[in-house]
JSON list of C-alpha atoms in Angstrom, two decimals:
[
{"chain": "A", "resi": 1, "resn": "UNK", "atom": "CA", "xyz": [0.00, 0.00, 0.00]},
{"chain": "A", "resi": 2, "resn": "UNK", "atom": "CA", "xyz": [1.61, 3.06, -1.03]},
{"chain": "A", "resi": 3, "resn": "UNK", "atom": "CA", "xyz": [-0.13, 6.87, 0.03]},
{"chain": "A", "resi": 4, "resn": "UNK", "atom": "CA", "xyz": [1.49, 10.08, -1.07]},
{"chain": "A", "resi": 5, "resn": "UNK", "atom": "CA", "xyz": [0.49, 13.72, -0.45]},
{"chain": "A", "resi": 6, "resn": "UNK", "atom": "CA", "xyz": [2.31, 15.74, -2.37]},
{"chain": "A", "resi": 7, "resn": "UNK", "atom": "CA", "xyz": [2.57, 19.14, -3.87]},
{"chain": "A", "resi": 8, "resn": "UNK", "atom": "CA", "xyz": [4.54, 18.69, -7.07]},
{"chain": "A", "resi": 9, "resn": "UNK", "atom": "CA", "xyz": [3.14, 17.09, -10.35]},
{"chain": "A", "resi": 10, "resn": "UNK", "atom": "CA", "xyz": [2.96, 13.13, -10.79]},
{"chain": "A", "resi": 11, "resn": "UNK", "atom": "CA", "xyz": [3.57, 11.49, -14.31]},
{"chain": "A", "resi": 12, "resn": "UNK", "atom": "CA", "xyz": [0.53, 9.50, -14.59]},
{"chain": "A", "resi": 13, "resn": "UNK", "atom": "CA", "xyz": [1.92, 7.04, -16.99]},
{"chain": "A", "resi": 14, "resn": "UNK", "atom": "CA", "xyz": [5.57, 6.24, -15.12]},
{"chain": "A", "resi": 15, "resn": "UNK", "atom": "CA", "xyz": [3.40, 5.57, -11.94]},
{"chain": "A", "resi": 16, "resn": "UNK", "atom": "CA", "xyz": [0.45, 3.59, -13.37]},
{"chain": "A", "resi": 17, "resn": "UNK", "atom": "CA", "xyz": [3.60, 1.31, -15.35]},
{"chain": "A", "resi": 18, "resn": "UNK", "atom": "CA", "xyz": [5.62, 1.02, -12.16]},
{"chain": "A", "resi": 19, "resn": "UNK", "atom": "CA", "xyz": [2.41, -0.04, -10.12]},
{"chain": "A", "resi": 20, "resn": "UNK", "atom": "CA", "xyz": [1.72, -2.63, -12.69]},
{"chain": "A", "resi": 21, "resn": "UNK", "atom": "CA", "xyz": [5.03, -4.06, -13.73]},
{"chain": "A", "resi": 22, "resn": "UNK", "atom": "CA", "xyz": [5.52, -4.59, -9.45]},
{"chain": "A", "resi": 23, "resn": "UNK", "atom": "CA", "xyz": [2.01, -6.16, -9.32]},
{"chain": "A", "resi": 24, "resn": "UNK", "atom": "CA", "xyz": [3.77, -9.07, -11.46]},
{"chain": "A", "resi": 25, "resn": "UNK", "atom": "CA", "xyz": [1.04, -11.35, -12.96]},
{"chain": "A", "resi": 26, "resn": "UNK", "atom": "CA", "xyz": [-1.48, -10.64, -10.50]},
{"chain": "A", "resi": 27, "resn": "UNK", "atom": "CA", "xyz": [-4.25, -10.59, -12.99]},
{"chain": "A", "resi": 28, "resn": "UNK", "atom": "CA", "xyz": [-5.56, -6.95, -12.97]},
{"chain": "A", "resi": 29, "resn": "UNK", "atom": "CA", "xyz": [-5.08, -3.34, -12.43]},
{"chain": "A", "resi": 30, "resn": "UNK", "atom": "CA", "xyz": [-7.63, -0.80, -12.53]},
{"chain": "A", "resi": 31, "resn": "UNK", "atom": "CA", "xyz": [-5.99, 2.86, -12.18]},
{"chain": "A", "resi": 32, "resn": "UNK", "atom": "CA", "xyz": [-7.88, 6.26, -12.16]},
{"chain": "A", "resi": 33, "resn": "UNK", "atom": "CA", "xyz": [-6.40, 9.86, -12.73]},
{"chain": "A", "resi": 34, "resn": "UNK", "atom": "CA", "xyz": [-8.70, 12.94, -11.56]},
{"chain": "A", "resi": 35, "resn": "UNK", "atom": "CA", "xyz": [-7.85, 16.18, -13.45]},
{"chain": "A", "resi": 36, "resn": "UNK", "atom": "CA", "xyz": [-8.39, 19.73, -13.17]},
{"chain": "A", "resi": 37, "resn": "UNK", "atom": "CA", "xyz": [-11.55, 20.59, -15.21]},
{"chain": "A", "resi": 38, "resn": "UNK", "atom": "CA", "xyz": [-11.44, 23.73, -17.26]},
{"chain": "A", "resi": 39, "resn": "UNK", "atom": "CA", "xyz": [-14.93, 24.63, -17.19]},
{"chain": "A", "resi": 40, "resn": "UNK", "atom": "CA", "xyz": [-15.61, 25.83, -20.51]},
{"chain": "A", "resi": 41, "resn": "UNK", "atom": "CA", "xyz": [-12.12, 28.16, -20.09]},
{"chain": "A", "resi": 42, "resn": "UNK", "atom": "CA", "xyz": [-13.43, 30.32, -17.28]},
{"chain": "A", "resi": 43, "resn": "UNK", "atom": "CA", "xyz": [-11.09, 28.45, -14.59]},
{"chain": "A", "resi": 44, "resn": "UNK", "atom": "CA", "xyz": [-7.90, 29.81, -14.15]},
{"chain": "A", "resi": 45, "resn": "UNK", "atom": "CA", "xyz": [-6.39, 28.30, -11.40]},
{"chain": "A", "resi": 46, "resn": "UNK", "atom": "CA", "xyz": [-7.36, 25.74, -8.31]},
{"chain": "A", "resi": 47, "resn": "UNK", "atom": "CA", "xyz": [-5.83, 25.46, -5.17]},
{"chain": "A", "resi": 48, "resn": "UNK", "atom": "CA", "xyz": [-6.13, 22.76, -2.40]},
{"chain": "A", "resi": 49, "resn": "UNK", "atom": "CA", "xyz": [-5.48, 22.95, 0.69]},
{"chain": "A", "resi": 50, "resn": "UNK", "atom": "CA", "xyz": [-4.92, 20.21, 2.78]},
{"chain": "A", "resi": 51, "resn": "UNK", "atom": "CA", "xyz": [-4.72, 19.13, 6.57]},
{"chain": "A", "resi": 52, "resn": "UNK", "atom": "CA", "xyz": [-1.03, 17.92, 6.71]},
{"chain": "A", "resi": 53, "resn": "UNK", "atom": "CA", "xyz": [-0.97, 14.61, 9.21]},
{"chain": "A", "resi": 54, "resn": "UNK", "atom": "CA", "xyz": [-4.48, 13.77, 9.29]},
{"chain": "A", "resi": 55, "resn": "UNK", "atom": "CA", "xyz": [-4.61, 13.78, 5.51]},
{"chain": "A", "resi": 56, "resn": "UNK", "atom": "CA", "xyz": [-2.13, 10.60, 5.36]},
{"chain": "A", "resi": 57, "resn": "UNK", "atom": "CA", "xyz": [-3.88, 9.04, 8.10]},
{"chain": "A", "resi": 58, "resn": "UNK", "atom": "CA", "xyz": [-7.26, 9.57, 6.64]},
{"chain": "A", "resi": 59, "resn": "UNK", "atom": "CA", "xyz": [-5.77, 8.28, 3.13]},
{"chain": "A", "resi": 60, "resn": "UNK", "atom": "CA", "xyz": [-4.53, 5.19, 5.21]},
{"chain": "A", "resi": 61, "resn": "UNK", "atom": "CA", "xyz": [-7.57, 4.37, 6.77]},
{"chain": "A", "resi": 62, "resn": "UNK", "atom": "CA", "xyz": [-9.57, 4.48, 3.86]},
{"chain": "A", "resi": 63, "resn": "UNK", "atom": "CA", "xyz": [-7.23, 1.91, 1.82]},
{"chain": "A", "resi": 64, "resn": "UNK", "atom": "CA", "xyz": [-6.53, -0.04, 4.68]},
{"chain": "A", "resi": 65, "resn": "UNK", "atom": "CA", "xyz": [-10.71, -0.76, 4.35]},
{"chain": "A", "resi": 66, "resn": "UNK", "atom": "CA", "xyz": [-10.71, -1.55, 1.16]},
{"chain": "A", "resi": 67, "resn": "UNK", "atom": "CA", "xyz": [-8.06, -4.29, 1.16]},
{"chain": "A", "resi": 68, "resn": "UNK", "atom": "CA", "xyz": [-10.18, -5.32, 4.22]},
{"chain": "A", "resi": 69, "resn": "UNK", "atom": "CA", "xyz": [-13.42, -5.40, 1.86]},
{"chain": "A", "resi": 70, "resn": "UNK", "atom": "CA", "xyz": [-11.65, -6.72, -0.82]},
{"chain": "A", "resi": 71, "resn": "UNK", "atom": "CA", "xyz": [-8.71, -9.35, -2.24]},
{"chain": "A", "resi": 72, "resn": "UNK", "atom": "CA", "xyz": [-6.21, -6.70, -3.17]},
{"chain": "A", "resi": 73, "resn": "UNK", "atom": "CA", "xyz": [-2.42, -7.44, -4.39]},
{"chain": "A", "resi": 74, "resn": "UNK", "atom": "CA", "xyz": [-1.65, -3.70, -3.72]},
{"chain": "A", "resi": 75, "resn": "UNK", "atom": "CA", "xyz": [-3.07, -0.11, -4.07]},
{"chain": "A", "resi": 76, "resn": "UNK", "atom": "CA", "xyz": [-1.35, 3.49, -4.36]},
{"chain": "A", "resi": 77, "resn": "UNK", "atom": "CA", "xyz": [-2.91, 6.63, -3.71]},
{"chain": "A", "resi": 78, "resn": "UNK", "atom": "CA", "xyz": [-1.37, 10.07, -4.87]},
{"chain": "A", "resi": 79, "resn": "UNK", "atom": "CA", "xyz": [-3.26, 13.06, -4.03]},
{"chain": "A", "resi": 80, "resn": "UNK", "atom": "CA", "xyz": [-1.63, 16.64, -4.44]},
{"chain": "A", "resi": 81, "resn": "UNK", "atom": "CA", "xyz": [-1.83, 20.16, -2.89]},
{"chain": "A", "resi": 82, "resn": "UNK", "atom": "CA", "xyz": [-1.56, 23.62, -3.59]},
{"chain": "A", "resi": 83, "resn": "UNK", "atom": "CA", "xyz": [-2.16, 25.87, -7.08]},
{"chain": "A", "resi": 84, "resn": "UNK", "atom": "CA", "xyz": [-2.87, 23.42, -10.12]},
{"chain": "A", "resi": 85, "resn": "UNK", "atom": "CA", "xyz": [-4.52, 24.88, -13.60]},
{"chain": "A", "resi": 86, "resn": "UNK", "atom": "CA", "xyz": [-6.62, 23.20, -15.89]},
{"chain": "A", "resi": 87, "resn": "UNK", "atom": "CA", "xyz": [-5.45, 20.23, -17.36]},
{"chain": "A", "resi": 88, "resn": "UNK", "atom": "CA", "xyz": [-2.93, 19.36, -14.75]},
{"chain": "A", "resi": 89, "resn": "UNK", "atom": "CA", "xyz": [-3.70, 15.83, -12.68]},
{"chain": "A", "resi": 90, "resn": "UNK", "atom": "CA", "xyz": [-4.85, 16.25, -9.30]},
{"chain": "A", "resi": 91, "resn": "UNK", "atom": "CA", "xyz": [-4.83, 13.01, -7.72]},
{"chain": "A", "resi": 92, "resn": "UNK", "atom": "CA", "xyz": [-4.90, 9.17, -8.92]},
{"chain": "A", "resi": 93, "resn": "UNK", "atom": "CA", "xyz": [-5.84, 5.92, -7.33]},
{"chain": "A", "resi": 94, "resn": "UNK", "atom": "CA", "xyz": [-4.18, 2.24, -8.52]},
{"chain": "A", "resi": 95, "resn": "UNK", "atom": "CA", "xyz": [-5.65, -1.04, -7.36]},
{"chain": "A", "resi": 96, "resn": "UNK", "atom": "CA", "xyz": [-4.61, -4.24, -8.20]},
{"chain": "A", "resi": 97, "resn": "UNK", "atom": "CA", "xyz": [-6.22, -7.62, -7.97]},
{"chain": "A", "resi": 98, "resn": "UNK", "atom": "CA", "xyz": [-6.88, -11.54, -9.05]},
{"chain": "A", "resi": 99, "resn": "UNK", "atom": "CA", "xyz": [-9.89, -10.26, -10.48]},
{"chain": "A", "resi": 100, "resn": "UNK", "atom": "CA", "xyz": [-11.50, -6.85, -12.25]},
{"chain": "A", "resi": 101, "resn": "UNK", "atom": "CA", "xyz": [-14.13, -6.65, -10.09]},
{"chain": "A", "resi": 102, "resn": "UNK", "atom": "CA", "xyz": [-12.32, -6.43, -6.96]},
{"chain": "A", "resi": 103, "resn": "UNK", "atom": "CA", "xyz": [-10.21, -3.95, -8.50]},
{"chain": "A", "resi": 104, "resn": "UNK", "atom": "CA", "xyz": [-12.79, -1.85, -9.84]},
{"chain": "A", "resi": 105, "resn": "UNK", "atom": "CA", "xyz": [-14.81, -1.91, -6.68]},
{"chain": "A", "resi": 106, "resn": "UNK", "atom": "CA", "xyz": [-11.84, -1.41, -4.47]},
{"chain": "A", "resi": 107, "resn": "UNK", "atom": "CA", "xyz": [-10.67, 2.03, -6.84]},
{"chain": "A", "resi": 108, "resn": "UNK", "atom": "CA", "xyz": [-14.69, 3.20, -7.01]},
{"chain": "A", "resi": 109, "resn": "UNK", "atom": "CA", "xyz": [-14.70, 2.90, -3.24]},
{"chain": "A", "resi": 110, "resn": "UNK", "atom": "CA", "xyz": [-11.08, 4.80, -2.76]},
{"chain": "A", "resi": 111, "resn": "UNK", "atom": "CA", "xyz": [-12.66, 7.47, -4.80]},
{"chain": "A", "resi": 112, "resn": "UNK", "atom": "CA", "xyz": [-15.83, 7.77, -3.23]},
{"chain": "A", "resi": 113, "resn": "UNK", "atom": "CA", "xyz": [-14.09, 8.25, 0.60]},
{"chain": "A", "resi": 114, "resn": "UNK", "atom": "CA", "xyz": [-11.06, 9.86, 0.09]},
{"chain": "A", "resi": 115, "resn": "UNK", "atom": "CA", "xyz": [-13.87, 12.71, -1.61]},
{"chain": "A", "resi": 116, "resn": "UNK", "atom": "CA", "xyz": [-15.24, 13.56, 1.25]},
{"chain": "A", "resi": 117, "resn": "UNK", "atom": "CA", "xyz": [-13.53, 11.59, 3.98]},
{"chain": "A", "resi": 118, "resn": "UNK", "atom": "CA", "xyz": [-10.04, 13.01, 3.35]},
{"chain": "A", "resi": 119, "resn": "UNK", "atom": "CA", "xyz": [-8.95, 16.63, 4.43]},
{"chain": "A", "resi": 120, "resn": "UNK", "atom": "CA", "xyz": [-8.71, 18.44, 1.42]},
{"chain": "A", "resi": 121, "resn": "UNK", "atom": "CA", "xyz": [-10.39, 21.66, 0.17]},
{"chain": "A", "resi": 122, "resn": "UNK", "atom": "CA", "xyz": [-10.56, 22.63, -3.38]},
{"chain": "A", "resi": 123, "resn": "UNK", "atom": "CA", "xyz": [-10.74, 26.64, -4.25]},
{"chain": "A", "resi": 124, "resn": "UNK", "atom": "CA", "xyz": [-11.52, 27.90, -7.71]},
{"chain": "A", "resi": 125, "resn": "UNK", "atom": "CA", "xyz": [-10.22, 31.00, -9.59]},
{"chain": "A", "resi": 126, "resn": "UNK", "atom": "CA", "xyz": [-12.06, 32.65, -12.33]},
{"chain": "A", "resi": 127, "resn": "UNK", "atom": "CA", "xyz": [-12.00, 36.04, -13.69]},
{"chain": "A", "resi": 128, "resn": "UNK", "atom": "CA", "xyz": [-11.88, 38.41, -10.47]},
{"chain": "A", "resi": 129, "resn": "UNK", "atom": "CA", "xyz": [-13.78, 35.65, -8.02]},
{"chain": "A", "resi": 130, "resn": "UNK", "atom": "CA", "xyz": [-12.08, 33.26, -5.89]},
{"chain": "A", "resi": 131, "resn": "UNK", "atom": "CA", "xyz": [-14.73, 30.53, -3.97]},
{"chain": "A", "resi": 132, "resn": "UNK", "atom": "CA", "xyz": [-14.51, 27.49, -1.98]},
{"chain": "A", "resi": 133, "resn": "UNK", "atom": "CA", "xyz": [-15.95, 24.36, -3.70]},
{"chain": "A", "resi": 134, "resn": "UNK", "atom": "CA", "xyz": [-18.99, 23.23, -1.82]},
{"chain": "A", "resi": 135, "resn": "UNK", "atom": "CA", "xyz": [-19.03, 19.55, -0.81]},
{"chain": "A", "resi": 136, "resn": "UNK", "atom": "CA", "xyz": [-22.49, 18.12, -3.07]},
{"chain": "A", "resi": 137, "resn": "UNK", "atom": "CA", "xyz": [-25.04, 16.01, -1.01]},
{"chain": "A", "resi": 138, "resn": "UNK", "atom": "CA", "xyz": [-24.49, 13.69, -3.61]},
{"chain": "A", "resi": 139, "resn": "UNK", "atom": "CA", "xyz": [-20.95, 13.00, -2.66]},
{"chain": "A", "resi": 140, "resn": "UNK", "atom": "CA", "xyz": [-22.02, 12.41, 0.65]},
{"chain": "A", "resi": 141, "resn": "UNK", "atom": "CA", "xyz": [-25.06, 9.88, -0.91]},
{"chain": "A", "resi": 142, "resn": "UNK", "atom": "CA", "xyz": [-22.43, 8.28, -2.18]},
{"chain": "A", "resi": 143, "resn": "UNK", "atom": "CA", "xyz": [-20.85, 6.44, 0.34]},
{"chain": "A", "resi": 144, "resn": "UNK", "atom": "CA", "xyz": [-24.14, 4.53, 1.55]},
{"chain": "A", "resi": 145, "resn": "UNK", "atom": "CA", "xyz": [-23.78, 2.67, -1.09]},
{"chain": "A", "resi": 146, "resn": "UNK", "atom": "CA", "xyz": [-21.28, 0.66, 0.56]},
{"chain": "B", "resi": 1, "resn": "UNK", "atom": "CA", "xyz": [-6.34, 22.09, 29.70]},
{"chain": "B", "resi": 2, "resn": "UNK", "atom": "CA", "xyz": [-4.90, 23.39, 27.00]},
{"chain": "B", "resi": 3, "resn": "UNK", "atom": "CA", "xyz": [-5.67, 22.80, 23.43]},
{"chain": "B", "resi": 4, "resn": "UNK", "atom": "CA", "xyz": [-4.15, 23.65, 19.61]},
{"chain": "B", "resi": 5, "resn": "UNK", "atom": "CA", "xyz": [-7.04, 24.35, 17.28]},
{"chain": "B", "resi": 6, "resn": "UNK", "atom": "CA", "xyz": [-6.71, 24.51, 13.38]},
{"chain": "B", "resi": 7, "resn": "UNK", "atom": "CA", "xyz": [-8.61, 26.27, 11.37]},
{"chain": "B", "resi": 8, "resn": "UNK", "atom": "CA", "xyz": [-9.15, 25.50, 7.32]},
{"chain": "B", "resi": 9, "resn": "UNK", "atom": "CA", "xyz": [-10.24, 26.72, 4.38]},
{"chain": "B", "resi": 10, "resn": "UNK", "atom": "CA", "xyz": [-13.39, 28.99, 4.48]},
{"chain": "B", "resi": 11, "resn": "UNK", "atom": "CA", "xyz": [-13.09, 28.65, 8.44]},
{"chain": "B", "resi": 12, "resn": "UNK", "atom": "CA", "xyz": [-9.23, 29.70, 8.87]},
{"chain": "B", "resi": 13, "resn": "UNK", "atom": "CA", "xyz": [-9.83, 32.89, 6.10]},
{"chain": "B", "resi": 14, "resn": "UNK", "atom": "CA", "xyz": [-13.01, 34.26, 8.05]},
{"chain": "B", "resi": 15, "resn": "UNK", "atom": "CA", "xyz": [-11.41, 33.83, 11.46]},
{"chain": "B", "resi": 16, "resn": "UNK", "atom": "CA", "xyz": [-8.51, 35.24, 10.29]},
{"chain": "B", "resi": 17, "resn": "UNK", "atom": "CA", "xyz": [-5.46, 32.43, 11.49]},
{"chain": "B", "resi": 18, "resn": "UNK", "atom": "CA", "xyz": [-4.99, 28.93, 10.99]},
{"chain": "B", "resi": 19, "resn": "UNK", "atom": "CA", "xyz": [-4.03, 27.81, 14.41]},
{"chain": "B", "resi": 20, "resn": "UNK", "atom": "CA", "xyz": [-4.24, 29.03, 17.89]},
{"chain": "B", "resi": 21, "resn": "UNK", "atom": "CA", "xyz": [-3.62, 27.70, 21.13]},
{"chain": "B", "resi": 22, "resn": "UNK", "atom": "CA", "xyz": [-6.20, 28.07, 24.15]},
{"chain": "B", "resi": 23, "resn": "UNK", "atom": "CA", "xyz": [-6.53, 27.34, 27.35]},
{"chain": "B", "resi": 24, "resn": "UNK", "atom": "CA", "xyz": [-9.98, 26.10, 28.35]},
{"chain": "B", "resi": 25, "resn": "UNK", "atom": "CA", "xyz": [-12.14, 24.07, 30.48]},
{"chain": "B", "resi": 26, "resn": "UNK", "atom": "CA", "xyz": [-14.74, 23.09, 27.93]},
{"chain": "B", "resi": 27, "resn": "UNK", "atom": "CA", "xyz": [-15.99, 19.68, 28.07]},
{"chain": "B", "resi": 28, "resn": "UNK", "atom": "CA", "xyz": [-17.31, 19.46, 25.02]},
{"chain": "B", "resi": 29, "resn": "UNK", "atom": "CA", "xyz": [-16.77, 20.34, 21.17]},
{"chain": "B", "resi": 30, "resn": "UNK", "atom": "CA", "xyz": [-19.83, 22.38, 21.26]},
{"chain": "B", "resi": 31, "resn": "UNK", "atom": "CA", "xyz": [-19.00, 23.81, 24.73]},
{"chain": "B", "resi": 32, "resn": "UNK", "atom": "CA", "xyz": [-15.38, 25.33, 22.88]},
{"chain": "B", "resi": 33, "resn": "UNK", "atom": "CA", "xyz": [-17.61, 26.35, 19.74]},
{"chain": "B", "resi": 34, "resn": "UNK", "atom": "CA", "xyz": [-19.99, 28.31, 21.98]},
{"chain": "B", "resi": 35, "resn": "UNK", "atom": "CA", "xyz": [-16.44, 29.91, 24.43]},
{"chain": "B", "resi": 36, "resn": "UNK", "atom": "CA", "xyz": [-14.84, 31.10, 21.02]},
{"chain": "B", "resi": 37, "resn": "UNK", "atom": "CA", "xyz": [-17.99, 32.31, 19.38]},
{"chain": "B", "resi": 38, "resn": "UNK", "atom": "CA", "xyz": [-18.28, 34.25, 22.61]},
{"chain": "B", "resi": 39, "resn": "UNK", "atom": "CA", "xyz": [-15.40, 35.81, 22.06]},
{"chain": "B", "resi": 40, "resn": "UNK", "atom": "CA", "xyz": [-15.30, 37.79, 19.08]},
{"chain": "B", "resi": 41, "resn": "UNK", "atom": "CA", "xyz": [-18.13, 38.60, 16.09]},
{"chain": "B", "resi": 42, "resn": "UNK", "atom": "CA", "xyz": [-15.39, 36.44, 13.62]},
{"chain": "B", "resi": 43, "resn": "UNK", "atom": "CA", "xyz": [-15.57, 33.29, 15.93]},
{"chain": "B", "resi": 44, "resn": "UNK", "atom": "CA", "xyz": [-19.52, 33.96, 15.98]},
{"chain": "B", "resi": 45, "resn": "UNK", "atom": "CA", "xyz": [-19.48, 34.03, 11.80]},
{"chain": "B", "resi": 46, "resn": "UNK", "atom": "CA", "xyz": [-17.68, 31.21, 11.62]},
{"chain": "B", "resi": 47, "resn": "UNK", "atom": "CA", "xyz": [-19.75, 29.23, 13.17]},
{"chain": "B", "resi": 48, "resn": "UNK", "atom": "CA", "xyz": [-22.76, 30.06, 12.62]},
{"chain": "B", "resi": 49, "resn": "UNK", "atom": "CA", "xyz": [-24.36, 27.37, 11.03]},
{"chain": "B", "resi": 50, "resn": "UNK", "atom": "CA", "xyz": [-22.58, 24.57, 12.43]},
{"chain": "B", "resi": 51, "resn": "UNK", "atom": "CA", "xyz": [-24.16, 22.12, 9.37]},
{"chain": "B", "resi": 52, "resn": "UNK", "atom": "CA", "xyz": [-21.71, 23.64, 7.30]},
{"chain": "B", "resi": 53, "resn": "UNK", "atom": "CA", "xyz": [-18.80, 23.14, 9.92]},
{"chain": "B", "resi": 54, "resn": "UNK", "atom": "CA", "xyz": [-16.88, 19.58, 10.69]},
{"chain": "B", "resi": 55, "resn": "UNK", "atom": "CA", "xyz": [-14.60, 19.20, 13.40]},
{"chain": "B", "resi": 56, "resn": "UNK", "atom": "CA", "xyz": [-11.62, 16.34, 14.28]},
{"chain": "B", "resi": 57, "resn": "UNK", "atom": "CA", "xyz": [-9.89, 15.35, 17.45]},
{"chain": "B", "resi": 58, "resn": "UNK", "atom": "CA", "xyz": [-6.71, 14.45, 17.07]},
{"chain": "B", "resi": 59, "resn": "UNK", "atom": "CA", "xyz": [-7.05, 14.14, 13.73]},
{"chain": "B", "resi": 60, "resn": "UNK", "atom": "CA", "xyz": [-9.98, 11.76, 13.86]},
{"chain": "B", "resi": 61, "resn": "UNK", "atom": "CA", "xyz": [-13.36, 13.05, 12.44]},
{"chain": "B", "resi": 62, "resn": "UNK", "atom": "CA", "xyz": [-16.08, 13.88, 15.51]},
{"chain": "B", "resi": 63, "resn": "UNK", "atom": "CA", "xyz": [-19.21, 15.11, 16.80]},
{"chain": "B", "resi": 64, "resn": "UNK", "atom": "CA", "xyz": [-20.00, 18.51, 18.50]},
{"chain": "B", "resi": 65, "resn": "UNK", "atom": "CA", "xyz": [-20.89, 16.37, 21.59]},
{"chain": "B", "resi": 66, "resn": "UNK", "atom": "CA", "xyz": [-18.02, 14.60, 21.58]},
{"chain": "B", "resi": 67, "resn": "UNK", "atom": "CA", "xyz": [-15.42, 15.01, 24.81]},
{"chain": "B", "resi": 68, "resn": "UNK", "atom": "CA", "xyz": [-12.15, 17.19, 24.75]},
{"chain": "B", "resi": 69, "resn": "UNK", "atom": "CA", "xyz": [-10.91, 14.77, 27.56]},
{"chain": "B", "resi": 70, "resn": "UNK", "atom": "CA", "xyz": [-7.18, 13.87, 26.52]},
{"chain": "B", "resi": 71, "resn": "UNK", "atom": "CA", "xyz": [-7.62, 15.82, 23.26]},
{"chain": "B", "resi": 72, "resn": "UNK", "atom": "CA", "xyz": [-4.13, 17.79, 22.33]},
{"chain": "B", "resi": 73, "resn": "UNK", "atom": "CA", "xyz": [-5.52, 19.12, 18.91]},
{"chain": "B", "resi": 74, "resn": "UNK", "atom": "CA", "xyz": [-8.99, 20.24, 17.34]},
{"chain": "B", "resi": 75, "resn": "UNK", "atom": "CA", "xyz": [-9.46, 21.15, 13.78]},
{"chain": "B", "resi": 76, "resn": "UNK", "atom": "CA", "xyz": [-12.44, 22.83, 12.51]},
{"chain": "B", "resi": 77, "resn": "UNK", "atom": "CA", "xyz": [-13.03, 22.88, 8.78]},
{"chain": "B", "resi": 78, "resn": "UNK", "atom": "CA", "xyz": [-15.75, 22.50, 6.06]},
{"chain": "B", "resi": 79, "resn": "UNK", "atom": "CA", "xyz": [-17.04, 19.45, 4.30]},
{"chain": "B", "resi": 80, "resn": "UNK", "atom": "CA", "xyz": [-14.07, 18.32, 2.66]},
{"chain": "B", "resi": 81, "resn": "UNK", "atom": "CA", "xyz": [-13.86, 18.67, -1.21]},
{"chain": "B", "resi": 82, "resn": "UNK", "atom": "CA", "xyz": [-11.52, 15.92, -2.41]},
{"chain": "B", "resi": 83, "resn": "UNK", "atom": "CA", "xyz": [-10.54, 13.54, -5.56]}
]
């Protein structure tokens, strides 16, 4: 299990290929990338802040469930802070399995949580205005699902 | 007993500092929301409508009724906006 909070960029690609080629014949990998949406071009800029200690420990907690709801081989979770623009990759989970299904439940569930179970706050800049994203009852919704 | 408490996002910009240590005899998360709100009109703003407010303990999500027994750090924040 592998957790990083970080503030630089990630390369999607090196990290999805190094989780895979260490997951050696396990059978699959199901990886997810969130990215900075531009919003039609009014976005300029996002920045996230982030509670530093309980932000790894929430992370932690949350994987250490799913490999407790599911068979997993491994799963990483990178998650970055401060100002990002459109386009750039925010965050991406990896989970890795016998089988696609528990590694495409075990990734939907990471998502779900570490949304609005992990200690981060998004902030959008457009134009002149600068606002705090508001968490969406649905978000919330979506973790009785499981 | 005294206590660190952290302040983010919408919370930390409207009280005006991140972090802040008191001393208090609160026994309750609620009973140090209603001491600080007490204290100034910023504190009061903040949290105002406590639906929009979280709180941790130790870095451990909580209620407002939960205990400040043993706690060394409380963080108040807003629904968190990850992924």
């Amino acid at each position: 299990m592998q957790i990083r909070v970080q503030e630089a960029p990630f390369d999607y690609g090196a990290e999805s290929a190094r989780f895979t080629d260490g997951c050696n014949g396990i059978g699959a990998v199901v990886t997810f990338c969130g990215i900075v949406r531009n919003d039609g071009g009014a976005l300029q800029a996002m920045e996230i802040e982030h509670y530093p200690g309980m932000t790894e420990r929430a992370l932690t907690q949350i994987a250490e469930e799913a490999a407790r709801r599911w068979t997993l081989a491994d799963c990483l979770i990178i998650h970055r802070f401060g100002r990002m623009t459109p386009g750039e990759k925010i965050m991406m989970v990896a989970t890795a399995s016998a089988h696609r299904a528990d590694a495409f439940a075990a990734a939907d569930f990471l998502m779900d949580y570490l949304k609005s179970r992990a200690p981060f706050w998004k902030k959008e800049f457009s134009g002149d205005s600068a606002e705090w994203v508001a968490a969406k009852d649905a978000d919330e919704a979506a973790l009785e699902r499981w | 007993m005294t206590l660190d408490i952290l302040y983010f996002a919408w919370l930390r910009e409207r009280i005006g500092l991140p972090r802040e240590t008191v001393t208090t005899e609160a026994a309750t998360v609620a009973d140090l929301v209603a001491e600080l709100s007490a204290r100034e009109d910023r504190y009061a703003l903040a949290f105002s409508d406590l639906s929009a407010v979280r709180v941790a303990l130790d870095q451990d999500l909580a209620d407002f009724d939960a205990p400040l027994a043993g706690v060394r750090e409380v963080a108040f924040f807003p629904p968190m906006t990850g992924g």
